[in-house]
Amino acid sequence: NAGVTQTPKFQVLKTGQSMTLQCAQDMNHEYMSWYRQDPGMGLRLIHYSVGAGITDQGEVPNGYNVSRSTTEDFPLRLLSAAPSQTSVYFCASSSGESGANVLTFGAGSRLTVL
Amino acid sequence: GQNIDQPTEMTATEGAIVQINCTYQTSGFNGLFWYQQHAGEAPTFLSYNVLDGLEEKGRFSSFLSRSKGYSYLLLKELQMKDSASYLCAVRDSDYKLSFGAGTTVTVRA
């Protein structure tokens, strides 16, 4: 049982480049979400989804896009990377189509934007 | 929105007890979670409270008072492996989960 799988684990980008962080879960969870974690600020919600075809914005959505074409996958796209997007990104999922329950987190993706 | 406060750091001795407090203000409360996060790793679920009172799970207990907007996580019989960050998270009436900045606990021998 793989749980939540994130790729890549590490990435370095130049300002203005675009990229996609991949997230897949094999637990048939309806709810999926992306958080970023910065020192002293805790985890902040970027985007979330309560099921295939449904996405919504969290606390810090600017500069990021998401889609949910299948139950399993929830990629996060950075459209034009900025140094302020240097962070550790976590994908998390849970059962429940109402929203977040007990979250299972991926291992994280450390992104550096130069 | 949510405002979640917890201390930044705490230090305790192996075998001792540590209590991590969390206070919150929310537009609609629908549960409080505690997660543990070791350095460089992902958070993992510890406990969940939605009603007032104490939930006990082995060496870890969590308490909630909804009227006071207050929770604490109690770690008993501290072990070196308990050195980690402990994250308080509040779920609102829209089922969105917001996290506090975390409390780093250092256990000393």
XYZ file of N, CA, C and O in Angstrom, chain B residues 27-92:
264
model
N -14.222 30.813 12.623
C -15.571 31.237 12.266
C -16.578 30.107 12.413
O -17.769 30.344 12.504
N -16.108 28.894 12.429
C -16.987 27.742 12.627
C -16.145 26.536 12.969
O -15.289 26.145 12.200
N -16.360 25.943 14.118
C -15.486 24.850 14.581
C -16.101 23.498 14.236
O -17.287 23.246 14.486
N -15.227 22.622 13.701
C -15.704 21.297 13.316
C -14.638 20.244 13.581
O -14.469 19.320 12.803
N -13.858 20.443 14.656
C -12.891 19.416 15.037
C -11.474 19.955 15.135
O -11.114 20.920 14.455
N -10.690 19.333 15.998
C -9.294 19.735 16.188
C -8.414 18.501 16.117
O -8.722 17.465 16.710
N -7.327 18.627 15.409
C -6.398 17.515 15.172
C -5.015 17.881 15.700
O -4.625 19.048 15.682
N -4.286 16.864 16.126
C -2.866 17.005 16.434
C -2.078 16.072 15.529
O -2.446 14.895 15.360
N -0.988 16.625 14.965
C -0.086 15.858 14.121
C 1.323 15.966 14.687
O 1.697 16.968 15.285
N 2.111 14.929 14.431
C 3.529 14.917 14.793
C 4.348 14.970 13.517
O 4.021 14.302 12.540
N 5.405 15.777 13.537
C 6.264 15.864 12.353
C 7.722 15.840 12.779
O 8.212 16.790 13.392
N 8.411 14.751 12.444
C 9.845 14.701 12.676
C 10.551 15.507 11.597
O 10.046 15.651 10.480
N 11.726 16.018 11.937
C 12.480 16.878 11.027
C 12.696 16.192 9.685
O 13.156 15.039 9.629
N 12.359 16.890 8.616
C 12.563 16.365 7.274
C 11.559 15.334 6.826
O 11.731 14.730 5.757
N 10.518 15.121 7.637
C 9.519 14.102 7.292
C 8.132 14.730 7.166
O 7.923 15.907 7.435
N 7.180 13.916 6.756
C 5.793 14.370 6.622
C 5.085 14.313 7.972
O 5.440 13.508 8.840
N 4.075 15.151 8.179
C 3.260 15.037 9.398
C 2.512 13.714 9.442
O 2.093 13.192 8.408
N 2.327 13.203 10.655
C 1.511 12.002 10.853
C 0.484 12.274 11.932
O 0.755 12.977 12.906
N -0.694 11.711 11.769
C -1.827 11.958 12.652
C -1.591 11.381 14.040
O -1.119 10.255 14.188
N -1.927 12.189 15.066
C -1.842 11.720 16.452
C -3.215 11.567 17.092
O -3.510 10.535 17.690
N -4.028 12.644 17.023
C -5.293 12.587 17.755
C -6.311 13.543 17.146
O -5.959 14.448 16.390
N -7.564 13.317 17.537
C -8.690 14.110 17.032
C -9.676 14.339 18.164
O -10.021 13.404 18.893
N -10.107 15.584 18.319
C -11.146 15.924 19.288
C -12.218 16.743 18.589
O -11.903 17.682 17.851
N -13.460 16.401 18.831
C -14.551 17.229 18.325
C -15.493 17.610 19.473
O -16.160 18.639 19.402
N -15.533 16.806 20.529
C -16.324 17.126 21.714
C -15.394 17.500 22.863
O -14.221 17.119 22.873
N -15.914 18.231 23.831
C -15.123 18.622 24.987
C -14.660 17.386 25.751
O -15.386 16.402 25.879
N -13.439 17.485 26.279
C -12.951 16.411 27.127
C -11.610 15.893 26.676
O -10.942 16.464 25.821
N -11.238 14.790 27.304
C -9.915 14.200 27.120
C -10.004 12.937 26.290
O -10.833 12.076 26.545
N -9.123 12.835 25.301
C -8.969 11.615 24.515
C -7.589 11.046 24.815
O -6.602 11.742 24.655
N -7.539 9.799 25.256
C -6.265 9.193 25.612
C -5.900 8.115 24.626
O -6.739 7.287 24.240
N -4.628 8.123 24.241
C -4.138 7.141 23.280
C -2.718 6.790 23.691
O -1.758 7.405 23.246
N -2.588 5.804 24.563
C -1.262 5.397 25.023
C -0.592 6.501 25.831
O -1.175 7.059 26.758
N 0.606 6.882 25.427
C 1.347 7.928 26.159
C 0.863 9.329 25.812
O 1.241 10.301 26.455
N 0.043 9.441 24.780
C -0.426 10.737 24.309
C -1.891 10.923 24.669
O -2.711 10.014 24.510
N -2.232 12.134 25.128
C -3.618 12.499 25.401
C -3.873 13.876 24.802
O -2.965 14.707 24.757
N -5.105 14.113 24.398
C -5.460 15.438 23.899
C -6.762 15.871 24.537
O -7.689 15.070 24.705
N -6.814 17.158 24.877
C -7.951 17.737 25.577
C -8.514 18.871 24.750
O -7.771 19.588 24.071
N -9.828 19.030 24.814
C -10.491 20.109 24.096
C -11.523 20.803 24.982
O -12.299 20.120 25.663
N -11.514 22.157 24.919
C -12.587 22.958 25.482
C -13.064 23.902 24.384
O -12.378 24.867 24.026
N -14.209 23.607 23.821
C -14.721 24.418 22.711
C -15.111 25.815 23.165
O -14.899 26.801 22.452
N -15.642 25.944 24.369
C -16.074 27.258 24.841
C -14.883 28.195 25.041
O -15.007 29.414 24.883
N -13.723 27.632 25.371
C -12.510 28.442 25.584
C -11.630 28.510 24.344
O -10.626 29.227 24.343
N -11.976 27.787 23.306
C -11.120 27.759 22.118
C -9.724 27.262 22.461
O -8.713 27.844 22.063
N -9.674 26.143 23.168
C -8.407 25.710 23.775
C -8.277 24.201 23.682
O -9.243 23.456 23.904
N -7.058 23.774 23.390
C -6.734 22.356 23.394
C -5.327 22.188 23.940
O -4.524 23.127 23.910
N -5.036 21.036 24.447
C -3.643 20.705 24.744
C -3.355 19.262 24.378
O -4.246 18.413 24.369
N -2.094 19.029 24.073
C -1.581 17.686 23.821
C -0.619 17.359 24.951
O 0.294 18.131 25.237
N -0.860 16.246 25.612
C -0.046 15.833 26.750
C 0.796 14.634 26.341
O 0.253 13.619 25.882
N 2.092 14.773 26.479
C 2.998 13.671 26.158
C 3.592 13.162 27.476
O 4.279 13.908 28.173
N 3.348 11.922 27.775
C 3.829 11.342 29.039
C 4.997 10.411 28.778
O 5.194 9.897 27.661
N 5.793 10.179 29.837
C 6.930 9.251 29.758
C 7.761 9.532 28.509
O 7.997 8.649 27.681
N 8.206 10.765 28.397
C 8.877 11.207 27.186
C 10.058 10.321 26.817
O 10.847 9.909 27.673
N 10.165 10.076 25.522
C 11.281 9.309 24.976
C 12.016 10.186 23.971
O 11.455 11.162 23.439
N 13.257 9.828 23.713
C 14.061 10.627 22.779
C 13.374 10.725 21.417
O 13.440 11.758 20.749
N 12.693 9.672 21.015
C 12.041 9.672 19.706
C 10.842 10.635 19.627
O 10.314 10.871 18.546
N 10.436 11.174 20.787
C 9.338 12.144 20.788
C 9.818 13.541 20.386
O 8.985 14.453 20.230
N 11.119 13.731 20.243
C 11.640 15.010 19.753
C 11.127 15.220 18.338
O 11.464 14.461 17.415
N 10.299 16.257 18.162
C 9.612 16.484 16.892
C 8.841 17.793 17.003
O 8.804 18.420 18.073
N 8.228 18.191 15.896
C 7.265 19.296 15.935
C 5.869 18.732 16.071
O 5.556 17.683 15.479
N 5.051 19.438 16.851
C 3.665 19.006 17.064
C 2.755 20.107 16.546
O 2.852 21.264 16.949
N 1.896 19.719 15.613
C 1.066 20.673 14.885
C -0.377 20.570 15.345
O -0.957 19.476 15.330
N -0.934 21.701 15.723
C -2.349 21.796 16.065
C -3.087 22.245 14.810
O -2.633 23.175 14.118
N -4.196 21.592 14.473
C -4.941 21.939 13.265
C -6.433 21.979 13.578
O -6.949 21.096 14.269
N -7.105 23.000 13.079
C -8.524 23.192 13.340
C -9.303 23.084 12.032
O -8.921 23.676 11.024
N -10.374 22.314 12.069
C -11.244 22.176 10.908
C -12.451 23.088 11.100
O -13.074 23.088 12.174
N -12.767 23.827 10.020
C -13.898 24.753 10.152
C -15.175 24.110 9.629
O -15.192 22.939 9.238
